[in-house]
Amino acid sequence: MSWKKEVLTKCSTHQVKTFSMNSNRETPIEIGKEEFKKIGYKLIDKIANFIDTIDKKPVTNGESPLQLQKILGNSPLPEKGAPAEEILTKTSELLINHSLLNGHPKFLGYITASAAPIGALADLLAASVNPNVGAQILSPIATEIEKQTVKWLTEFIGVSQNYGGILVSGGNMANFTGFLAARTAKAPKNIKEEGISNASAKLVIYCSRTTHTWVEKAAILFGLGSKSIRWIQTDMANKMNNEVLEKTIKEDIKNGSRPIMVIGTAGDVSTGAVDNLKEIAKICKTYNLWFHVDGAYGIPAIVIPKYKKLFDGIKEADSVALDPHKWLYSPLEAGCTLVKDPQHLIDTYSTHPEYYNFSKNEEELTQNYYEYGLQNSRGFRALKVWLALQQAGRSGYAKMINDDIELSELLFELAKAHPELEAITQNLSITTLRYVPLDYKQNTNNNKESYLNTLNEALLNELQQGGEVFLSNAIVLGKYCLRGCIVNFRTSKKDIEEILEIIVREGKKMHRKLQEK
Ligand SMILES: Cc1ncc(COP(=O)(O)O)c(C=O)c1O
């Protein structure tokens, strides 16, 4: 029963304050059990229907920000609350009807996976229990689940189970986490106190020209500066030229710089090429450099026996970035950093303020994740990865990843055989191709390449707005290409065939339009 009571609080010397509130507290944000069930079941019904019919919807409506702002309205911050059921119903309609659907079977853009439905349920469960996985005392079982997830990921990619690691928000953060561990391990020890500007020699790092943009952000943000990056040229297969790498390291040492790390890429963002990791590992050993592998996209393919060799050398990596929200089909956000000697993470990230009572006591198995990465309070993103790994198992993942690769090969082969398409590259599950009108196939005039670039860029923009298929772009040896990356367990052979028909149909139209101009 709720009753109002006046409470007078007295301190020894004077009367301080009068409190007036219900003894049973009522808040505008709690949802009672029956209401939660009613709203929750309704939402789950909607989501189940959304997933079930996702292939019937357009990938995108192509609505402009202005159109969306009109739909959303511009009401000010609400002064008064509204019923949860009403706002959730409105919001689910808003999201389902006005989103770009990366779970659509014809979404092959960038590197964003169709999200495993079990991940949605996992996020609901994680948010309901809401463990803070920054410290074990605040997340007893969640910490153990994250530890097991990290261990399973080491097994998945075939490195030693002595690697330790942490779940982070995505590929950028996974690489940053490894980058900072490398800096701590290989830069002069006094930079922790003195700062990087006091390092006696310029710190330099090495990576191929195809390396994802995270590296530039890291060099700028973490004090090395973008000029510390030695962008090593690639060979015809888009792999880092390791002869040039070694030569550059030698020159830097001779000139008084201090090399600290080499980044190998296991599946480059544009074409999916995998560097020769074994050779890079050898070079790192010779010059005592940290060997970091950016496997954010490609490393899960190691689970397929016939691709294992492609990743030879991964076991030598000091750190590896991988990204469950890419090829392990986790919903956003889930990345992971694995480090050969996890003590490097603790050396980099651990602090012990007096207000933390998280010490390990005698129990050495305690693990406080705030000591392993940049975050302090942390959500339970491991749960969705852990559950999906159990749902599909290693063999289920091997099958899905292998199918993605075969579909990508099919896309390449069909493009190669088509008179109006040019297949450009195919690695892992990334294919690049371009539309070449029949009258340009034999054409040798000087403007041919420039025209084809203009045509394919315009075509890509048209396709991205059209809603039938979503591809992204890559520039390969100066050619503007359409790029399909299949990290999508919903894509089928039929989708690939239809996608090519759409490209050719829209390509013809765009060519005609440009010719008329
Ligand atoms: C090779 C590689 N590294 C890092 C990233 C960044 O990942 P995220 O977008 O999850 O931060 C990407 C993204 O596509 C990538 O392909």
Short mmCIF file of C-alpha atoms and ligand atoms in Angstrom, two decimals:
data_model
loop_
_atom_site.label_atom_id
_atom_site.label_comp_id
_atom_site.label_asym_id
_atom_site.label_seq_id
_atom_site.Cartn_x
_atom_site.Cartn_y
_atom_site.Cartn_z
CA MET A 1 0.00 0.00 0.00
CA SER A 2 1.32 3.41 -0.87
CA TRP A 3 0.97 6.10 1.82
CA LYS A 4 2.49 9.51 2.23
CA LYS A 5 4.64 10.23 5.19
CA GLU A 6 6.55 13.23 6.42
CA VAL A 7 9.93 12.39 7.72
CA LEU A 8 11.78 14.75 9.93
CA THR A 9 15.46 14.10 10.05
CA LYS A 10 17.23 15.41 13.07
CA CYS A 11 20.88 15.77 13.59
CA SER A 12 22.25 16.23 17.06
CA THR A 13 22.40 20.02 16.88
CA HIS A 14 19.63 21.12 14.59
CA GLN A 15 16.72 20.03 12.47
CA VAL A 16 17.98 19.77 8.87
CA LYS A 17 15.46 18.77 6.32
CA THR A 18 11.95 17.64 5.68
CA PHE A 19 11.52 14.75 3.24
CA SER A 20 8.23 14.17 1.55
CA MET A 21 7.80 11.06 -0.55
CA ASN A 22 5.89 7.83 -0.86
CA SER A 23 7.34 5.05 1.17
CA ASN A 24 6.84 2.72 -1.81
CA ARG A 25 8.59 4.58 -4.56
CA GLU A 26 6.87 4.99 -7.90
CA THR A 27 8.87 6.14 -10.89
CA PRO A 28 7.96 7.03 -14.46
CA ILE A 29 10.53 4.58 -15.84
CA GLU A 30 9.81 1.23 -14.21
CA ILE A 31 7.74 -1.26 -16.21
CA GLY A 32 5.77 -3.79 -14.19
CA LYS A 33 5.90 -7.50 -14.96
CA GLU A 34 2.59 -7.87 -16.82
CA GLU A 35 3.10 -4.73 -18.87
CA PHE A 36 6.67 -5.76 -19.72
CA LYS A 37 5.41 -9.09 -20.98
CA LYS A 38 2.65 -7.48 -23.04
CA ILE A 39 4.92 -4.88 -24.66
CA GLY A 40 7.82 -7.29 -24.97
CA TYR A 41 5.84 -10.04 -26.70
CA LYS A 42 4.39 -7.49 -29.10
CA LEU A 43 7.86 -6.23 -29.93
CA ILE A 44 9.23 -9.74 -30.36
CA ASP A 45 6.34 -10.52 -32.74
CA LYS A 46 7.26 -7.46 -34.79
CA ILE A 47 10.95 -8.33 -34.88
CA ALA A 48 10.25 -11.96 -35.83
CA ASN A 49 8.06 -10.75 -38.68
CA PHE A 50 10.69 -8.20 -39.74
CA ILE A 51 13.40 -10.87 -39.95
CA ASP A 52 11.08 -13.30 -41.71
CA THR A 53 10.18 -10.85 -44.47
CA ILE A 54 13.44 -8.92 -44.76
CA ASP A 55 14.11 -10.27 -48.26
CA LYS A 56 10.79 -8.85 -49.51
CA LYS A 57 11.66 -5.31 -48.48
CA PRO A 58 13.87 -2.86 -50.36
CA VAL A 59 17.42 -2.72 -49.01
CA THR A 60 16.82 1.01 -48.57
CA ASN A 61 14.12 3.53 -49.40
CA GLY A 62 16.83 5.99 -50.31
CA GLU A 63 15.14 8.72 -48.23
CA SER A 64 17.07 11.94 -47.79
CA PRO A 65 17.97 13.33 -44.34
CA LEU A 66 15.43 16.09 -44.98
CA GLN A 67 12.64 13.59 -45.70
CA LEU A 68 13.57 11.66 -42.58
CA GLN A 69 13.64 14.78 -40.42
CA LYS A 70 10.09 15.52 -41.59
CA ILE A 71 8.95 12.02 -40.66
CA LEU A 72 10.65 12.26 -37.27
CA GLY A 73 9.30 15.73 -36.58
CA ASN A 74 11.12 18.36 -34.59
CA SER A 75 9.32 18.37 -31.28
CA PRO A 76 11.38 19.59 -28.33
CA LEU A 77 12.52 17.40 -25.46
CA PRO A 78 9.29 16.03 -23.97
CA GLU A 79 8.41 17.59 -20.66
CA LYS A 80 6.04 14.80 -19.73
CA GLY A 81 6.49 11.10 -20.26
CA ALA A 82 4.47 8.83 -22.55
CA PRO A 83 3.32 5.21 -22.24
CA ALA A 84 6.10 2.74 -23.07
CA GLU A 85 3.84 0.70 -25.35
CA GLU A 86 2.92 3.72 -27.44
CA ILE A 87 6.48 4.91 -27.96
CA LEU A 88 7.85 1.43 -28.64
CA THR A 89 5.18 0.72 -31.24
CA LYS A 90 5.94 4.00 -33.01
CA THR A 91 9.68 3.44 -32.81
CA SER A 92 9.65 -0.09 -34.16
CA GLU A 93 7.67 1.14 -37.18
CA LEU A 94 10.10 4.01 -37.63
CA LEU A 95 13.16 1.77 -37.58
CA ILE A 96 11.75 -1.09 -39.62
CA ASN A 97 10.38 1.18 -42.35
CA HIS A 98 13.15 3.77 -42.64
CA SER A 99 16.41 1.89 -42.14
CA LEU A 100 19.00 0.60 -44.53
CA LEU A 101 18.69 -3.15 -44.06
CA ASN A 102 22.13 -4.69 -43.84
CA GLY A 103 20.46 -7.99 -43.01
CA HIS A 104 18.93 -8.07 -46.51
CA PRO A 105 20.29 -10.89 -48.72
CA LYS A 106 21.31 -8.36 -51.38
CA PHE A 107 23.26 -6.12 -49.00
CA LEU A 108 26.91 -6.61 -49.98
CA GLY A 109 28.25 -3.17 -49.07
CA TYR A 110 31.33 -2.31 -47.02
CA ILE A 111 31.92 -5.08 -44.46
CA THR A 112 28.78 -5.24 -42.41
CA ALA A 113 27.27 -8.61 -41.72
CA SER A 114 23.72 -9.80 -41.61
CA ALA A 115 23.24 -10.00 -37.86
CA ALA A 116 22.59 -13.38 -36.26
CA PRO A 117 19.12 -13.21 -34.67
CA ILE A 118 20.43 -14.86 -31.51
CA GLY A 119 22.53 -11.71 -31.08
CA ALA A 120 19.37 -9.62 -30.79
CA LEU A 121 18.07 -11.88 -28.03
CA ALA A 122 21.50 -11.82 -26.38
CA ASP A 123 21.53 -8.02 -26.34
CA LEU A 124 18.08 -7.99 -24.75
CA LEU A 125 19.23 -10.41 -22.07
CA ALA A 126 22.53 -8.57 -21.53
CA ALA A 127 20.77 -5.22 -21.19
CA SER A 128 18.21 -6.69 -18.80
CA VAL A 129 20.79 -8.11 -16.38
CA ASN A 130 23.17 -5.24 -17.20
CA PRO A 131 26.46 -6.51 -15.77
CA ASN A 132 29.29 -3.99 -15.74
CA VAL A 133 32.08 -6.07 -17.27
CA GLY A 134 34.75 -3.60 -16.17
CA ALA A 135 35.40 -5.47 -12.96
CA GLN A 136 34.82 -9.08 -12.03
CA ILE A 137 33.14 -8.24 -8.74
CA LEU A 138 30.49 -6.31 -10.71
CA SER A 139 30.01 -9.00 -13.35
CA PRO A 140 30.95 -12.37 -11.87
CA ILE A 141 29.51 -14.71 -14.50
CA ALA A 142 29.68 -12.23 -17.38
CA THR A 143 33.44 -11.87 -16.88
CA GLU A 144 33.83 -15.65 -17.02
CA ILE A 145 31.73 -15.76 -20.21
CA GLU A 146 33.86 -13.04 -21.80
CA LYS A 147 37.02 -14.97 -20.84
CA GLN A 148 35.59 -18.08 -22.44
CA THR A 149 34.58 -16.12 -25.55
CA VAL A 150 38.15 -14.84 -25.88
CA LYS A 151 39.48 -18.38 -25.46
CA TRP A 152 37.08 -19.72 -28.10
CA LEU A 153 38.18 -16.98 -30.49
CA THR A 154 41.82 -18.00 -30.03
CA GLU A 155 40.76 -21.56 -30.85
CA PHE A 156 38.77 -20.34 -33.84
CA ILE A 157 41.77 -18.62 -35.40
CA GLY A 158 44.23 -21.29 -34.29
CA VAL A 159 46.61 -19.26 -32.10
CA SER A 160 47.84 -20.40 -28.70
CA GLN A 161 45.28 -20.35 -25.92
CA ASN A 162 47.77 -18.38 -23.86
CA TYR A 163 46.71 -15.32 -25.82
CA GLY A 164 44.51 -13.07 -23.73
CA GLY A 165 42.16 -10.41 -24.93
CA ILE A 166 39.14 -8.27 -24.66
CA LEU A 167 35.91 -7.58 -26.51
CA VAL A 168 35.70 -4.03 -27.85
CA SER A 169 33.28 -2.08 -29.99
CA GLY A 170 34.66 -2.97 -33.43
CA GLY A 171 37.62 -3.15 -35.77
CA ASN A 172 38.95 0.34 -35.14
CA MET A 173 38.96 -0.14 -31.39
CA ALA A 174 40.41 -3.66 -31.68
CA ASN A 175 43.32 -2.26 -33.70
CA PHE A 176 43.75 0.75 -31.40
CA THR A 177 43.91 -1.56 -28.40
CA GLY A 178 46.71 -3.57 -30.00
CA PHE A 179 48.47 -0.43 -31.26
CA LEU A 180 48.71 1.04 -27.76
CA ALA A 181 49.98 -2.23 -26.34
CA ALA A 182 52.69 -2.20 -29.02
CA ARG A 183 53.61 1.38 -28.17
CA THR A 184 53.95 0.53 -24.48
CA ALA A 185 56.03 -2.55 -25.24
CA LYS A 186 58.38 -1.08 -27.83
CA ALA A 187 58.67 2.66 -27.23
CA PRO A 188 61.07 3.95 -24.55
CA LYS A 189 59.67 3.07 -21.13
CA ASN A 190 59.73 6.64 -19.85
CA ILE A 191 57.02 7.82 -22.27
CA LYS A 192 54.44 6.81 -19.67
CA GLU A 193 55.67 9.63 -17.45
CA GLU A 194 57.41 11.98 -19.87
CA GLY A 195 55.08 11.77 -22.85
CA ILE A 196 55.93 10.83 -26.39
CA SER A 197 57.45 14.18 -27.31
CA ASN A 198 60.36 13.30 -25.05
CA ALA A 199 61.21 10.11 -26.92
CA SER A 200 64.82 10.41 -28.06
CA ALA A 201 64.11 9.02 -31.53
CA LYS A 202 61.15 9.31 -33.87
CA LEU A 203 58.88 6.30 -33.43
CA VAL A 204 57.84 4.76 -36.76
CA ILE A 205 55.40 2.06 -37.83
CA TYR A 206 54.94 0.08 -41.05
CA CYS A 207 51.92 -1.10 -42.98
CA SER A 208 50.86 -1.61 -46.55
CA ARG A 209 49.13 1.07 -48.59
CA THR A 210 45.93 -0.95 -48.41
CA THR A 211 45.72 -0.73 -44.62
CA HIS A 212 42.38 0.50 -43.33
CA THR A 213 42.10 4.13 -42.24
CA TRP A 214 42.19 3.17 -38.53
CA VAL A 215 45.98 3.32 -38.66
CA GLU A 216 46.02 6.99 -39.54
CA LYS A 217 43.59 7.78 -36.75
CA ALA A 218 45.72 5.78 -34.31
CA ALA A 219 48.98 7.47 -35.32
CA ILE A 220 47.40 10.90 -34.94
CA LEU A 221 45.51 10.20 -31.72
CA PHE A 222 48.24 8.29 -29.93
CA GLY A 223 50.94 10.88 -30.38
CA LEU A 224 53.09 9.41 -33.15
CA GLY A 225 51.71 11.65 -35.86
CA SER A 226 50.60 10.59 -39.33
CA LYS A 227 54.14 11.05 -40.68
CA SER A 228 55.25 8.16 -38.49
CA ILE A 229 53.45 5.76 -40.85
CA ARG A 230 55.59 4.18 -43.53
CA TRP A 231 53.06 3.21 -46.19
CA ILE A 232 54.72 0.24 -47.92
CA GLN A 233 53.81 -0.36 -51.53
CA THR A 234 51.88 -3.44 -52.56
CA ASP A 235 52.50 -5.99 -55.28
CA MET A 236 50.12 -6.87 -58.11
CA ALA A 237 48.13 -9.08 -55.73
CA ASN A 238 47.63 -6.14 -53.33
CA LYS A 239 49.91 -7.70 -50.69
CA MET A 240 52.56 -5.70 -48.86
CA ASN A 241 55.89 -5.84 -50.67
CA ASN A 242 58.03 -7.32 -47.91
CA GLU A 243 61.35 -6.54 -49.64
CA VAL A 244 60.45 -2.87 -49.62
CA LEU A 245 59.31 -3.26 -46.01
CA GLU A 246 62.69 -4.59 -44.85
CA LYS A 247 64.61 -2.01 -46.88
CA THR A 248 62.55 0.80 -45.34
CA ILE A 249 63.12 -0.49 -41.81
CA LYS A 250 66.88 -0.61 -42.42
CA GLU A 251 66.90 2.94 -43.77
CA ASP A 252 64.90 4.24 -40.81
CA ILE A 253 67.28 2.62 -38.32
CA LYS A 254 70.25 4.07 -40.22
CA ASN A 255 68.63 7.51 -40.09
CA GLY A 256 68.13 7.36 -36.33
CA SER A 257 64.40 6.61 -36.20
CA ARG A 258 63.00 3.96 -33.88
CA PRO A 259 60.78 1.40 -35.63
CA ILE A 260 58.27 -0.11 -33.20
CA MET A 261 55.73 -2.17 -35.11
CA VAL A 262 54.65 -3.69 -38.40
CA ILE A 263 50.99 -4.16 -39.24
CA GLY A 264 50.08 -7.06 -41.48
CA THR A 265 46.61 -7.14 -42.99
CA ALA A 266 44.64 -10.37 -43.13
CA GLY A 267 41.96 -9.38 -45.63
CA ASP A 268 42.27 -5.81 -46.86
CA VAL A 269 39.19 -3.67 -46.82
CA SER A 270 39.08 -3.03 -50.58
CA THR A 271 39.95 -6.34 -52.19
CA GLY A 272 40.33 -8.91 -49.38
CA ALA A 273 44.04 -9.54 -50.04
CA VAL A 274 46.01 -11.21 -47.22
CA ASP A 275 49.62 -10.10 -46.65
CA ASN A 276 52.38 -12.67 -46.43
CA LEU A 277 52.21 -12.84 -42.65
CA LYS A 278 54.95 -15.43 -42.27
CA GLU A 279 57.52 -13.20 -43.94
CA ILE A 280 56.39 -10.18 -41.93
CA ALA A 281 56.73 -12.21 -38.72
CA LYS A 282 60.31 -13.08 -39.68
CA ILE A 283 61.16 -9.45 -40.34
CA CYS A 284 59.63 -8.43 -37.00
CA LYS A 285 61.74 -11.04 -35.21
CA THR A 286 64.93 -9.85 -36.93
CA TYR A 287 64.38 -6.20 -35.97
CA ASN A 288 62.65 -6.81 -32.63
CA LEU A 289 59.40 -5.18 -33.72
CA TRP A 290 55.85 -5.75 -32.53
CA PHE A 291 53.87 -7.74 -35.10
CA HIS A 292 50.22 -6.71 -35.22
CA VAL A 293 47.73 -8.38 -37.56
CA ASP A 294 44.60 -6.57 -38.65
CA GLY A 295 42.32 -9.52 -39.25
CA ALA A 296 39.18 -7.48 -38.64
CA TYR A 297 37.64 -8.73 -41.84
CA GLY A 298 39.47 -11.80 -43.11
CA ILE A 299 40.84 -13.90 -40.28
CA PRO A 300 37.68 -16.01 -39.70
CA ALA A 301 38.35 -17.69 -43.09
CA ILE A 302 41.22 -19.55 -41.36
CA VAL A 303 38.58 -21.93 -40.01
CA ILE A 304 38.32 -23.48 -43.49
CA PRO A 305 41.16 -26.01 -43.92
CA LYS A 306 41.91 -25.05 -47.54
CA TYR A 307 42.46 -21.37 -46.59
CA LYS A 308 44.55 -22.04 -43.48
CA LYS A 309 47.82 -21.72 -45.36
CA LEU A 310 46.91 -18.24 -46.51
CA PHE A 311 47.23 -17.10 -42.89
CA ASP A 312 50.54 -18.84 -42.09
CA GLY A 313 52.41 -16.69 -39.62
CA ILE A 314 49.36 -15.67 -37.58
CA LYS A 315 50.67 -17.69 -34.63
CA GLU A 316 53.66 -15.33 -34.45
CA ALA A 317 51.49 -12.23 -34.08
CA ASP A 318 51.98 -10.21 -30.90
CA SER A 319 48.45 -8.91 -31.32
CA VAL A 320 45.51 -9.64 -33.58
CA ALA A 321 42.40 -7.57 -34.25
CA LEU A 322 39.32 -9.49 -35.27
CA ASP A 323 35.80 -8.37 -35.61
CA PRO A 324 32.87 -10.62 -34.72
CA HIS A 325 30.46 -8.02 -36.13
CA LYS A 326 31.94 -8.69 -39.55
CA TRP A 327 32.47 -12.33 -40.51
CA LEU A 328 31.14 -13.93 -37.34
CA TYR A 329 27.78 -12.32 -38.09
CA SER A 330 27.40 -10.66 -34.69
CA PRO A 331 25.14 -7.62 -34.46
CA LEU A 332 27.01 -4.34 -34.02
CA GLU A 333 29.03 -3.73 -31.89
CA ALA A 334 31.59 -6.47 -31.34
CA GLY A 335 35.32 -6.40 -32.00
CA CYS A 336 38.11 -8.26 -30.24
CA THR A 337 41.81 -7.79 -29.56
CA LEU A 338 43.96 -10.84 -28.82
CA VAL A 339 47.46 -10.40 -27.41
CA LYS A 340 50.10 -13.12 -27.23
CA ASP A 341 51.28 -12.01 -23.80
CA PRO A 342 48.25 -10.41 -22.08
CA GLN A 343 50.56 -8.79 -19.54
CA HIS A 344 51.19 -6.17 -22.26
CA LEU A 345 47.54 -5.13 -21.99
CA ILE A 346 47.82 -4.77 -18.23
CA ASP A 347 51.08 -2.80 -18.60
CA THR A 348 49.26 -0.47 -20.97
CA TYR A 349 45.86 0.00 -19.41
CA SER A 350 45.93 -0.85 -15.72
CA THR A 351 45.55 1.79 -13.03
CA HIS A 352 44.65 1.42 -9.37
CA PRO A 353 42.74 4.39 -7.99
CA GLU A 354 41.96 4.34 -4.27
CA TYR A 355 38.23 4.25 -4.94
CA TYR A 356 38.40 0.85 -6.67
CA ASN A 357 38.00 -2.12 -4.44
CA PHE A 358 38.71 -4.51 -7.30
CA SER A 359 42.03 -5.90 -6.12
CA LYS A 360 42.74 -9.49 -6.85
CA ASN A 361 43.14 -10.55 -3.23
CA GLU A 362 44.48 -14.06 -3.12
CA GLU A 363 42.32 -15.17 -6.00
CA GLU A 364 44.63 -14.95 -8.95
CA LEU A 365 41.92 -16.03 -11.40
CA THR A 366 40.07 -12.75 -10.95
CA GLN A 367 40.12 -10.67 -14.12
CA ASN A 368 39.12 -7.02 -14.21
CA TYR A 369 38.53 -6.06 -17.82
CA TYR A 370 39.05 -2.33 -17.19
CA GLU A 371 42.74 -3.28 -16.93
CA TYR A 372 42.74 -4.79 -20.45
CA GLY A 373 41.52 -1.91 -22.57
CA LEU A 374 40.38 1.67 -22.92
CA GLN A 375 36.95 1.37 -21.34
CA ASN A 376 36.08 1.58 -17.70
CA SER A 377 32.41 0.66 -17.37
CA ARG A 378 31.75 -1.95 -20.02
CA GLY A 379 28.67 -3.63 -21.42
CA PHE A 380 28.30 -7.35 -21.99
CA ARG A 381 28.97 -7.50 -25.72
CA ALA A 382 30.65 -10.90 -25.35
CA LEU A 383 27.28 -12.56 -24.78
CA LYS A 384 26.06 -12.29 -28.37
CA VAL A 385 29.36 -13.63 -29.69
CA TRP A 386 29.43 -16.46 -27.14
CA LEU A 387 25.87 -17.53 -27.97
CA ALA A 388 26.34 -17.41 -31.74
CA LEU A 389 29.52 -19.49 -31.46
CA GLN A 390 27.49 -22.10 -29.59
CA GLN A 391 24.50 -21.94 -31.91
CA ALA A 392 26.48 -22.51 -35.12
CA GLY A 393 29.58 -24.25 -33.74
CA ARG A 394 32.89 -24.26 -35.56
CA SER A 395 31.52 -26.44 -38.37
CA GLY A 396 28.49 -24.18 -38.84
CA TYR A 397 30.76 -21.17 -39.17
CA ALA A 398 33.07 -23.01 -41.58
CA LYS A 399 30.08 -23.80 -43.78
CA MET A 400 28.67 -20.25 -43.75
CA ILE A 401 32.06 -18.63 -44.41
CA ASN A 402 32.88 -21.12 -47.16
CA ASP A 403 29.49 -20.49 -48.81
CA ASP A 404 30.13 -16.72 -48.67
CA ILE A 405 33.46 -17.26 -50.44
CA GLU A 406 31.90 -19.52 -53.08
CA LEU A 407 29.17 -16.95 -53.76
CA SER A 408 31.84 -14.29 -54.18
CA GLU A 409 33.67 -16.55 -56.63
CA LEU A 410 30.41 -17.08 -58.50
CA LEU A 411 29.91 -13.32 -58.72
CA PHE A 412 33.41 -13.00 -60.19
CA GLU A 413 33.01 -15.86 -62.66
CA LEU A 414 29.60 -14.70 -63.90
CA ALA A 415 30.93 -11.17 -64.31
CA LYS A 416 33.93 -12.53 -66.22
CA ALA A 417 31.66 -14.39 -68.60
CA HIS A 418 29.33 -11.44 -69.20
CA PRO A 419 30.00 -9.33 -72.30
CA GLU A 420 29.16 -6.06 -70.52
CA LEU A 421 31.06 -6.66 -67.29
CA GLU A 422 34.71 -6.76 -66.36
CA ALA A 423 35.69 -8.89 -63.36
CA ILE A 424 38.61 -7.21 -61.62
CA THR A 425 39.60 -9.01 -58.38
CA GLN A 426 38.40 -11.82 -56.14
CA ASN A 427 39.85 -12.61 -52.71
CA LEU A 428 38.11 -14.28 -49.76
CA SER A 429 34.51 -13.04 -50.08
CA ILE A 430 35.22 -9.74 -51.86
CA THR A 431 34.72 -9.33 -55.59
CA THR A 432 35.36 -6.17 -57.57
CA LEU A 433 33.98 -5.64 -61.05
CA ARG A 434 32.81 -2.87 -63.31
CA TYR A 435 30.26 -2.22 -65.99
CA VAL A 436 31.77 -1.74 -69.44
CA PRO A 437 29.26 -0.90 -72.21
CA LEU A 438 29.62 -2.99 -75.36
CA ASP A 439 30.72 0.04 -77.39
CA TYR A 440 33.55 0.62 -74.89
CA LYS A 441 34.83 -2.97 -74.78
CA GLN A 442 37.03 -2.56 -77.87
CA ASN A 443 37.37 1.19 -77.58
CA THR A 444 40.98 2.31 -77.14
CA ASN A 445 40.53 6.04 -77.00
CA ASN A 446 42.40 7.99 -74.34
CA ASN A 447 39.31 8.94 -72.41
CA LYS A 448 38.09 5.38 -72.03
CA GLU A 449 39.32 4.84 -68.44
CA SER A 450 38.17 8.22 -67.28
CA TYR A 451 34.72 7.67 -68.81
CA LEU A 452 34.40 4.19 -67.30
CA ASN A 453 35.30 5.61 -63.89
CA THR A 454 32.63 8.30 -64.22
CA LEU A 455 30.10 5.77 -65.44
CA ASN A 456 30.74 3.26 -62.66
CA GLU A 457 30.72 5.90 -59.95
CA ALA A 458 27.37 7.22 -61.20
CA LEU A 459 26.11 3.64 -61.47
CA LEU A 460 27.12 2.85 -57.90
CA ASN A 461 25.32 5.94 -56.59
CA GLU A 462 22.22 4.97 -58.55
CA LEU A 463 22.32 1.38 -57.24
CA GLN A 464 22.81 2.54 -53.64
CA GLN A 465 19.71 4.74 -53.84
CA GLY A 466 17.65 2.28 -55.86
CA GLY A 467 17.05 -0.19 -53.01
CA GLU A 468 17.36 -3.41 -55.03
CA VAL A 469 20.96 -4.12 -54.08
CA PHE A 470 23.60 -2.39 -51.97
CA LEU A 471 27.21 -2.53 -53.16
CA SER A 472 30.13 -0.26 -52.25
CA ASN A 473 33.16 0.83 -54.25
CA ALA A 474 36.89 0.18 -54.53
CA ILE A 475 39.60 1.77 -56.64
CA VAL A 476 41.81 -0.97 -58.06
CA LEU A 477 44.84 0.15 -60.10
CA GLY A 478 43.05 3.36 -60.94
CA LYS A 479 39.80 1.66 -61.94
CA TYR A 480 36.61 2.67 -60.16
CA CYS A 481 34.98 -0.66 -59.30
CA LEU A 482 31.73 -1.89 -57.85
CA ARG A 483 32.60 -4.00 -54.85
CA GLY A 484 30.58 -6.79 -53.28
CA CYS A 485 31.64 -8.18 -49.92
CA ILE A 486 29.64 -11.20 -48.81
CA VAL A 487 29.56 -11.55 -45.04
CA ASN A 488 25.93 -12.42 -45.31
CA PHE A 489 24.48 -15.82 -44.42
CA ARG A 490 21.22 -14.84 -46.15
CA THR A 491 22.70 -14.30 -49.63
CA SER A 492 21.99 -17.12 -52.11
CA LYS A 493 23.05 -18.11 -55.62
CA LYS A 494 19.79 -16.63 -56.92
CA ASP A 495 20.65 -13.28 -55.30
CA ILE A 496 24.03 -13.24 -57.04
CA GLU A 497 22.45 -13.92 -60.44
CA GLU A 498 19.81 -11.24 -59.88
CA ILE A 499 22.42 -8.73 -58.66
CA LEU A 500 24.33 -9.09 -61.94
CA GLU A 501 21.14 -8.57 -63.94
CA ILE A 502 20.42 -5.42 -61.94
CA ILE A 503 23.96 -4.09 -62.49
CA VAL A 504 23.78 -4.64 -66.24
CA ARG A 505 20.26 -3.22 -66.57
CA GLU A 506 21.13 -0.08 -64.58
CA GLY A 507 24.55 0.15 -66.24
CA LYS A 508 22.93 0.33 -69.69
CA LYS A 509 20.54 3.03 -68.46
CA MET A 510 23.30 5.10 -66.89
CA HIS A 511 25.48 4.81 -70.02
CA ARG A 512 22.58 6.04 -72.15
CA LYS A 513 21.95 8.90 -69.76
CA LEU A 514 25.60 9.99 -69.77
CA GLN A 515 25.80 9.75 -73.57
CA GLU A 516 22.76 11.99 -73.92
CA LYS A 517 24.32 14.72 -71.80
C1 LIG B 1 40.62 -4.50 -42.39
C2 LIG B 1 39.76 -3.61 -41.54
N1 LIG B 1 40.24 -3.11 -40.39
C3 LIG B 1 39.51 -2.32 -39.59
C4 LIG B 1 38.23 -1.97 -39.93
C5 LIG B 1 37.41 -1.07 -39.04
O1 LIG B 1 36.38 -1.81 -38.44
P1 LIG B 1 35.13 -1.10 -37.71
O2 LIG B 1 34.37 -0.43 -38.79
O3 LIG B 1 34.41 -2.23 -37.08
O4 LIG B 1 35.70 -0.15 -36.72
C6 LIG B 1 37.68 -2.44 -41.14
C7 LIG B 1 36.33 -2.05 -41.56
O5 LIG B 1 35.86 -2.39 -42.60
C8 LIG B 1 38.47 -3.30 -41.95
O6 LIG B 1 38.01 -3.80 -43.10
#
